[in-house]
Amino acid sequence: MMKNRDANPSFPTRQERKEALLTLLEQQRIDLLVESERFLRAGQSLDNGFNRLKTPLYMVGGVVLWRSLRHPHRILYNAKRLLTGYVVVRKFRQYLK
């Protein structure tokens, strides 16, 4: 036999549970808005710095792409040099520790 929840005051009614969930949902939405605003303010200096460098980075990327297309063998040569430089710097840092 099923217990009558309306007779027992310790069980919230369906409407009360719904209102509690809606209140919780609204609070979570407010918290999300506040945190998103805080996140945007925290990253604003990085965004400003990137926006100043965006055009020069695009120009350098275009020049590198143009030169790579004109001399494709240089891509592999430069990749090997970059990898070697990375390994040397990493080993040097490990040596200093």
Coordinates of C-alpha atoms in Angstrom, one line a residue:
M1 CA 0.0 0.0 0.0
M2 CA 1.3 3.4 -0.9
K3 CA 1.8 6.1 1.7
N4 CA -0.1 9.3 1.4
R5 CA 2.6 12.0 1.2
D6 CA 0.0 14.8 1.7
A7 CA -0.8 13.4 5.2
N8 CA 2.9 13.4 6.2
P9 CA 4.2 17.0 6.5
S10 CA 7.9 15.9 6.3
F11 CA 7.6 15.2 2.5
P12 CA 7.5 18.2 0.3
T13 CA 4.7 18.4 -2.2
R14 CA 5.4 18.2 -5.9
Q15 CA 4.8 21.9 -6.3
E16 CA 7.2 22.7 -3.5
R17 CA 9.9 20.5 -5.1
K18 CA 9.3 22.2 -8.4
E19 CA 9.6 25.6 -6.9
A20 CA 12.8 24.7 -5.1
L21 CA 14.3 23.3 -8.3
L22 CA 13.4 26.4 -10.2
T23 CA 14.9 28.6 -7.5
L24 CA 18.1 26.5 -7.6
L25 CA 18.2 26.8 -11.4
E26 CA 17.7 30.5 -11.4
Q27 CA 20.6 30.9 -8.8
Q28 CA 22.8 28.7 -11.0
R29 CA 22.1 31.0 -14.0
I30 CA 23.0 34.1 -12.0
D31 CA 26.2 32.5 -10.8
L32 CA 27.1 31.5 -14.3
L33 CA 26.5 35.1 -15.6
V34 CA 28.7 36.5 -12.8
E35 CA 31.5 34.0 -13.3
S36 CA 31.4 34.5 -17.1
E37 CA 31.8 38.3 -16.6
R38 CA 34.7 37.7 -14.2
F39 CA 36.3 35.4 -16.7
L40 CA 36.0 37.9 -19.5
R41 CA 37.5 40.7 -17.3
A42 CA 40.4 38.4 -16.3
G43 CA 41.3 37.6 -19.9
Q44 CA 40.8 41.1 -21.3
S45 CA 44.5 42.0 -21.0
L46 CA 45.5 38.9 -23.0
D47 CA 42.9 39.6 -25.6
N48 CA 44.1 43.2 -26.0
G49 CA 47.7 42.0 -26.3
F50 CA 46.7 39.4 -28.9
N51 CA 44.7 42.0 -30.9
R52 CA 47.8 44.2 -31.1
L53 CA 49.9 41.4 -32.4
K54 CA 47.3 39.8 -34.7
T55 CA 48.2 41.7 -37.9
P56 CA 52.0 41.3 -37.6
L57 CA 51.5 37.6 -36.9
Y58 CA 49.3 37.2 -40.0
M59 CA 51.9 39.0 -42.1
V60 CA 54.8 36.9 -40.8
G61 CA 52.7 33.8 -41.3
G62 CA 52.0 34.8 -44.9
V63 CA 55.6 35.5 -45.6
V64 CA 56.6 32.1 -44.1
L65 CA 53.9 30.4 -46.2
W66 CA 54.9 32.1 -49.4
R67 CA 58.6 31.2 -48.9
S68 CA 57.6 27.6 -48.0
L69 CA 55.7 27.3 -51.2
R70 CA 58.5 28.7 -53.2
H71 CA 61.2 26.5 -51.5
P72 CA 59.4 23.3 -50.2
H73 CA 62.7 21.6 -49.2
R74 CA 63.3 24.4 -46.6
I75 CA 60.3 23.3 -44.6
L76 CA 61.9 20.0 -43.6
Y77 CA 65.3 21.7 -43.0
N78 CA 63.7 24.3 -40.7
A79 CA 61.6 21.7 -38.9
K80 CA 64.8 19.7 -38.1
R81 CA 66.5 22.8 -36.8
L82 CA 63.6 23.8 -34.6
L83 CA 63.4 20.2 -33.2
T84 CA 67.1 20.2 -32.5
G85 CA 67.0 23.6 -30.8
Y86 CA 64.1 22.4 -28.6
V87 CA 66.0 19.3 -27.6
V88 CA 69.1 21.3 -26.8
V89 CA 67.3 23.8 -24.7
R90 CA 65.4 21.1 -22.8
K91 CA 68.6 19.2 -22.1
F92 CA 70.3 22.4 -21.0
R93 CA 67.5 23.1 -18.5
Q94 CA 67.7 19.6 -17.1
Y95 CA 71.4 20.0 -16.7
L96 CA 71.0 23.2 -14.8
K97 CA 68.6 21.6 -12.3

